[in-house]
Tab-separated table of C-alpha atoms in Angstrom:
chain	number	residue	atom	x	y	z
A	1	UNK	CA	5.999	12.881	35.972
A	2	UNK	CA	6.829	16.853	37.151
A	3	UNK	CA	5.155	18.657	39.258
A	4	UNK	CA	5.749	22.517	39.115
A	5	UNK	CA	5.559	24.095	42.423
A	6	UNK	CA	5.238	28.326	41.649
A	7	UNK	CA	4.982	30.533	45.308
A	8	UNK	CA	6.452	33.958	46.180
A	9	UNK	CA	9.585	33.078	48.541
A	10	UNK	CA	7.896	34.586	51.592
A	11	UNK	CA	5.946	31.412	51.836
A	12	UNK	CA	9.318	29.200	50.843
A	13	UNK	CA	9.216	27.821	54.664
A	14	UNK	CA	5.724	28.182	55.775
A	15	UNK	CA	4.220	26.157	52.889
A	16	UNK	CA	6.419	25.581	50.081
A	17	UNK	CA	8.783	23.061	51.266
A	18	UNK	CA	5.690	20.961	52.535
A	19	UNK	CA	4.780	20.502	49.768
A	20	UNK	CA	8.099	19.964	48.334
A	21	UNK	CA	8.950	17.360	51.239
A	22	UNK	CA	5.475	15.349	50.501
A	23	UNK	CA	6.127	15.031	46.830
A	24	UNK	CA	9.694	13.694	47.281
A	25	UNK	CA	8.384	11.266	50.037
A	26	UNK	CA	5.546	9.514	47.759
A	27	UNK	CA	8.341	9.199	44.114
A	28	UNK	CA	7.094	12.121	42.716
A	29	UNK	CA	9.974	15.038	41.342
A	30	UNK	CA	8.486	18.539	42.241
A	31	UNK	CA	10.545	20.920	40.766
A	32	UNK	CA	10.698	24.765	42.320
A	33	UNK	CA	13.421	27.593	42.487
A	34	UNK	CA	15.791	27.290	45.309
A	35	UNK	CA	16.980	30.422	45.004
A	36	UNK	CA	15.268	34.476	46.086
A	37	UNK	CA	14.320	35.414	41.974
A	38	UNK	CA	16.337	38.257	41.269
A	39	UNK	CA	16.791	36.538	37.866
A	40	UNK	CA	18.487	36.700	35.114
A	41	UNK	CA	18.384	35.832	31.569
A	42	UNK	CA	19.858	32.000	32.016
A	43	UNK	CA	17.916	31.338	35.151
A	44	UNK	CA	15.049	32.559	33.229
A	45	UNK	CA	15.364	29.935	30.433
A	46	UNK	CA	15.919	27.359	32.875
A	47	UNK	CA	12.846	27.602	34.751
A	48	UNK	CA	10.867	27.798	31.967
A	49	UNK	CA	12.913	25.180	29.765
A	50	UNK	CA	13.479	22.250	32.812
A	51	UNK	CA	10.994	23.311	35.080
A	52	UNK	CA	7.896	24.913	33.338
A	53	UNK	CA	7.884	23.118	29.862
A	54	UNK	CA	8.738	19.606	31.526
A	55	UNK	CA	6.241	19.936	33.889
A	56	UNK	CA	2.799	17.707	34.001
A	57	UNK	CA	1.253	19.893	36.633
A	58	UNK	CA	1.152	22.838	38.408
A	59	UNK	CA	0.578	24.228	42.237
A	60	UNK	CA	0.167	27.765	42.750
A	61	UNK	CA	0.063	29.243	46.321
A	62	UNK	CA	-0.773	32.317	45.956
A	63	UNK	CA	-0.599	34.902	48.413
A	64	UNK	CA	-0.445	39.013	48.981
A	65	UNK	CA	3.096	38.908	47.853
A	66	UNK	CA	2.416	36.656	45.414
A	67	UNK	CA	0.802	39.127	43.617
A	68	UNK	CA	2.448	42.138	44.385
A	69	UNK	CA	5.752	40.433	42.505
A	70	UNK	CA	6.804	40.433	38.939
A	71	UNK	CA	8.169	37.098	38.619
A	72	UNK	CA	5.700	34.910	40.364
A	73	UNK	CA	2.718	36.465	38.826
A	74	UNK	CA	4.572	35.804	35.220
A	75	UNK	CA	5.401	31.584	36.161
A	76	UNK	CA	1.834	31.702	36.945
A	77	UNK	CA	0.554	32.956	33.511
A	78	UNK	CA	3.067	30.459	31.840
A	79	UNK	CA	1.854	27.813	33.413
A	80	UNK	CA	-2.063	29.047	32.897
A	81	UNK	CA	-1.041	28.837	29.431
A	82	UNK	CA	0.348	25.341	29.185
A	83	UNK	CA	-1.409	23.595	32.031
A	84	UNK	CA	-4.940	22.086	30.994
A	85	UNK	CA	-7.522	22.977	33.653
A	86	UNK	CA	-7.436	19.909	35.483
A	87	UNK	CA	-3.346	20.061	35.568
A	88	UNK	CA	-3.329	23.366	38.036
A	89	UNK	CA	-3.741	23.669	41.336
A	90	UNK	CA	-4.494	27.099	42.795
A	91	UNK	CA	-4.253	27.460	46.185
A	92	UNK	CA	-5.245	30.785	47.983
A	93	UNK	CA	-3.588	31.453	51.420
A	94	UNK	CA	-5.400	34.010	53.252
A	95	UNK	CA	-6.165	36.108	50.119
A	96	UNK	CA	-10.050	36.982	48.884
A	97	UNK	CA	-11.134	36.361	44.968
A	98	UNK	CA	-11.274	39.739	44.944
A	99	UNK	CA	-7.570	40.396	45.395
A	100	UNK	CA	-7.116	37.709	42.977
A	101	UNK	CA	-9.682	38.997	40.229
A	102	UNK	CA	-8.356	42.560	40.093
A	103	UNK	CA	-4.852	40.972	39.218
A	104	UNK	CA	-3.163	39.611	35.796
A	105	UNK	CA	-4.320	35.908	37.060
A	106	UNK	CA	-7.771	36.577	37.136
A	107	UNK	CA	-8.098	33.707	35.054
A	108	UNK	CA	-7.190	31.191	38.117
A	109	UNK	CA	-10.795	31.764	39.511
A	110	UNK	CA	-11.859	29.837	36.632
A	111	UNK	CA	-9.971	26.800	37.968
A	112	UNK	CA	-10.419	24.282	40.934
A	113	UNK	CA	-9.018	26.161	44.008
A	114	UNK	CA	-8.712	25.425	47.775
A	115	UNK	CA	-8.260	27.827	50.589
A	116	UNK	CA	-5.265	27.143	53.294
A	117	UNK	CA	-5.073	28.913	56.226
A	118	UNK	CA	-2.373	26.525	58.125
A	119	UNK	CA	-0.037	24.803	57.338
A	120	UNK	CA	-2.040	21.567	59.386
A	121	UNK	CA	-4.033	21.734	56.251
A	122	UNK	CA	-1.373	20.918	53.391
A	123	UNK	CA	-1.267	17.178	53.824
A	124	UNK	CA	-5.034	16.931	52.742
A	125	UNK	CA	-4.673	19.059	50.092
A	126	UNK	CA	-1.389	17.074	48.656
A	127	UNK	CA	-3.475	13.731	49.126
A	128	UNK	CA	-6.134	15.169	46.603
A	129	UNK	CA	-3.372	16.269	44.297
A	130	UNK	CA	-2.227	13.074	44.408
A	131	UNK	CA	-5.226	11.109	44.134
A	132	UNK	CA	-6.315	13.528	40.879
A	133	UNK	CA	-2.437	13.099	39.417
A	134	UNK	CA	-3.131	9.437	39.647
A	135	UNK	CA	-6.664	9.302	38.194
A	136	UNK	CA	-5.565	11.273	35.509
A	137	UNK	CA	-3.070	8.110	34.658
A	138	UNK	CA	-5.937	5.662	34.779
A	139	UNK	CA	-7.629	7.571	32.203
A	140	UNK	CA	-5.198	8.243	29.746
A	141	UNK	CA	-3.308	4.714	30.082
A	142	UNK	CA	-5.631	2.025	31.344
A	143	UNK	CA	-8.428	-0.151	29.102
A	144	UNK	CA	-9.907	-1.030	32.826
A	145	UNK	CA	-10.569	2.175	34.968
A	146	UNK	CA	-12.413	1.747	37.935
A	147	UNK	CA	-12.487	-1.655	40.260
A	148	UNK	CA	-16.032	-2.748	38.936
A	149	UNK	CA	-14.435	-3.263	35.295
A	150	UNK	CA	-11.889	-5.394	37.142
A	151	UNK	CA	-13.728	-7.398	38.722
A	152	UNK	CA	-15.946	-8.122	35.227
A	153	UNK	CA	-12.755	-8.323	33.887
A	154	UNK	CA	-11.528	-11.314	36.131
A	155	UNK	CA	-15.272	-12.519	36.416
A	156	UNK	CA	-14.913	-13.419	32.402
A	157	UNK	CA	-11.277	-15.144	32.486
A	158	UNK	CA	-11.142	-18.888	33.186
A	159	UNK	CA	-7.180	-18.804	34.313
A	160	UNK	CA	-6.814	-20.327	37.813
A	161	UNK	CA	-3.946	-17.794	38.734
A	162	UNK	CA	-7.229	-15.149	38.689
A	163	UNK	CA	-9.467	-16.750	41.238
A	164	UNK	CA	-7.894	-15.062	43.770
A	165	UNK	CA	-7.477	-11.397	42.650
A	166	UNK	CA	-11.020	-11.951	41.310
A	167	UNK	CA	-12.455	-13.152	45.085
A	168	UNK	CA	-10.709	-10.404	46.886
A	169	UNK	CA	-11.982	-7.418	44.275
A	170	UNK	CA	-15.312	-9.100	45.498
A	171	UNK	CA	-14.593	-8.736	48.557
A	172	UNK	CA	-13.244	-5.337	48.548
A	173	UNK	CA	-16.236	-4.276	46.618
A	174	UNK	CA	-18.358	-5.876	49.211
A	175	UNK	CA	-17.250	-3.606	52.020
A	176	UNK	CA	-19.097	0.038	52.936
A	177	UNK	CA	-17.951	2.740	50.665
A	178	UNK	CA	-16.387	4.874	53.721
A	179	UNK	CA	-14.244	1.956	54.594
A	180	UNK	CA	-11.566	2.727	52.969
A	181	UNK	CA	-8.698	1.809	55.407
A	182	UNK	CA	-9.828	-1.564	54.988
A	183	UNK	CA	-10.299	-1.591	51.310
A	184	UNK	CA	-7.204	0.450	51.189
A	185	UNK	CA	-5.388	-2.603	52.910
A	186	UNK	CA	-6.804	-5.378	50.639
A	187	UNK	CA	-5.749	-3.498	47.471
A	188	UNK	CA	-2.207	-3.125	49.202
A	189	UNK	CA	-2.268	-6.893	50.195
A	190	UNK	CA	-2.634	-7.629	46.177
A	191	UNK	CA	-0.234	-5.158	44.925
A	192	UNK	CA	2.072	-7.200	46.967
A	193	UNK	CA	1.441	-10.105	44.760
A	194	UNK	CA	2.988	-8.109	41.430
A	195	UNK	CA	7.154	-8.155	41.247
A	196	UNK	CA	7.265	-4.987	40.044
A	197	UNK	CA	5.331	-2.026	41.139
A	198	UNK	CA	4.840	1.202	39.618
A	199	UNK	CA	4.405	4.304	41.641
A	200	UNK	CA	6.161	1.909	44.453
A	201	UNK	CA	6.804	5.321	46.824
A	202	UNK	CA	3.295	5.982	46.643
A	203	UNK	CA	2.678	2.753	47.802
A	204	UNK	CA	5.022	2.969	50.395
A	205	UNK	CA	3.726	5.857	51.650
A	206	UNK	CA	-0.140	4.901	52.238
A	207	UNK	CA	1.380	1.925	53.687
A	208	UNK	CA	3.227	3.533	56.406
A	209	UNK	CA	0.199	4.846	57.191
A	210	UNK	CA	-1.963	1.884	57.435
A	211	UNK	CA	0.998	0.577	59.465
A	212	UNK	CA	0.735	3.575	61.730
A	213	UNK	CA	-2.536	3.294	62.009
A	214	UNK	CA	-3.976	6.533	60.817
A	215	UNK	CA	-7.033	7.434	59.148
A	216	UNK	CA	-6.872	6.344	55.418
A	217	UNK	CA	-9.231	9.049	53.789
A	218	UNK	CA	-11.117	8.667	50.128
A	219	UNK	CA	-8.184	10.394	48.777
A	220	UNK	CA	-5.302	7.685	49.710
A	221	UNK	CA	-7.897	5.008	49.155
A	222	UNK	CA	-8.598	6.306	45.407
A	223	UNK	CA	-4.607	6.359	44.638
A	224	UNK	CA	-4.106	2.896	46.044
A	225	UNK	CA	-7.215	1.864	43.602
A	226	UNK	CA	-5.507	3.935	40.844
A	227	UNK	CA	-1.628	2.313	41.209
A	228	UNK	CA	-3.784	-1.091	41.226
A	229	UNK	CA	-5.220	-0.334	38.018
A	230	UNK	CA	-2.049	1.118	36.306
A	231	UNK	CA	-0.245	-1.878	37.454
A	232	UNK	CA	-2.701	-4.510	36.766
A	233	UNK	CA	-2.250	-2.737	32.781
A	234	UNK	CA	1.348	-3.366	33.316
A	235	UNK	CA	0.977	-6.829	34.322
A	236	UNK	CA	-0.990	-8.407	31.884
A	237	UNK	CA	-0.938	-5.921	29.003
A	238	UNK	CA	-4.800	-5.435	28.537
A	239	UNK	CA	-5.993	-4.073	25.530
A	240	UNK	CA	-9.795	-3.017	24.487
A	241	UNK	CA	-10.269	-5.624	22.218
A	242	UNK	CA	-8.613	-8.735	24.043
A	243	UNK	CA	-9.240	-9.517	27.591
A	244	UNK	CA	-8.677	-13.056	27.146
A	245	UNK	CA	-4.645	-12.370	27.534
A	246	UNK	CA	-4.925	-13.935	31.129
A	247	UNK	CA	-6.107	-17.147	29.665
């Protein structure tokens, strides 16, 4: 999993290496140029050939001098062109759709774009990243996709080793639907139970926060539920037409 992060380096400190420093901190490789882009030929085919073409998704901050420069405006039309529409993530800092419809990436408006105007704001907006990055795994890899399926699933096994996970997706299911530290604690609490974990850093990282004590948001919540799902497919090998492979 890649994520391609495209900016004009004016905003290299103010945003870009948040964004940057959240990604590596949850497991996830986000791959950007470290280097000002007066570029040449080889530099050229690298970013499009290791960071680009490898990529799964794609942030875009986009700024003034975003689009008053060559180079950033042309990673952005690559990556309009490979990206699906759910795979891109515009982000407009303190420009108008205006500015951005008169340009070469007028297509962008089409897409699902926030507004930042700090910098306070760039957590949030990498939580929903995350939390669509993960969904977007559920889908495409997982016969059981949302915690209600899992909890018919477990409801129609007759194994003893599922009473448990079946009681406490009861129980988180039980709760109000804004509670979501405490759900969000009760998913982590069975993860816990699996040796191996994918997405482990995510984990990690809502953790720390339920350790810390801060607010755990829909976002966090939903990519706790999703790296439950993908792991529960990893644990017992589900498939559409066979649920009785816990038995």
């Amino acid at each position: 999993m890649q994520v391609f992060l495209s900016f004009s380096g004016a905003k290299r400190e103010e945003y870009a290496i948040h964004f940057l420093n959240y990604f590596s901190k949850v497991g996830l490789k986000c791959w950007y140029d470290h280097e000002e882009l007066f570029i040449g030929d080889q530099l050229y085919a690298t970013i499009i050939s290791e960071g680009i073409n490898k990529s799964n998704y794609g942030i875009i901050l986009i700024d003034k001098s975003f689009l008053e420069r060559h180079w950033p405006m042309e990673e952005a039309e690559l990556l309009i062109r490979k990206l699906e529409y759910n795979a891109l993530f515009p982000l407009l800092l303190n420009v108008t759709k205006d500015e951005v419809a008169k340009s070469k990436i007028k297509k962008i408006l089409e897409y699902k774009y926030q507004f930042i105007f700090k910098k306070e704001d760039i957590e949030h907006v990498c939580d929903q990243i995350l939390n669509r990055i993960l969904h977007d795994v559920v889908l495409s890899e997982c016969t059981i996709k949302s915690i209600e399926e899992a909890i018919r699933f477990f409801d129609t096994s007759h194994a003893f080793r599922c009473i448990d996970y079946r009681n406490a997706l009861h129980m988180i299911n039980s709760f109000d639907t804004t509670q979501y530290t405490n759900k969000t604690i009760a998913i982590i609490c069975l993860l816990n139970t699996f040796t191996e974990i994918e997405y482990s850093g995510v984990l990690r990282y809502i953790s720390y926060k339920v350790f810390e004590k801060q607010v755990i948001g829909f976002d966090l919540y939903k990519a706790a539920e999703s790296i439950f799902l993908i792991n529960l497919q990893r644990k017992w090998s589900i498939s559409d037409c066979n649920y009785s492979t816990l038995d």
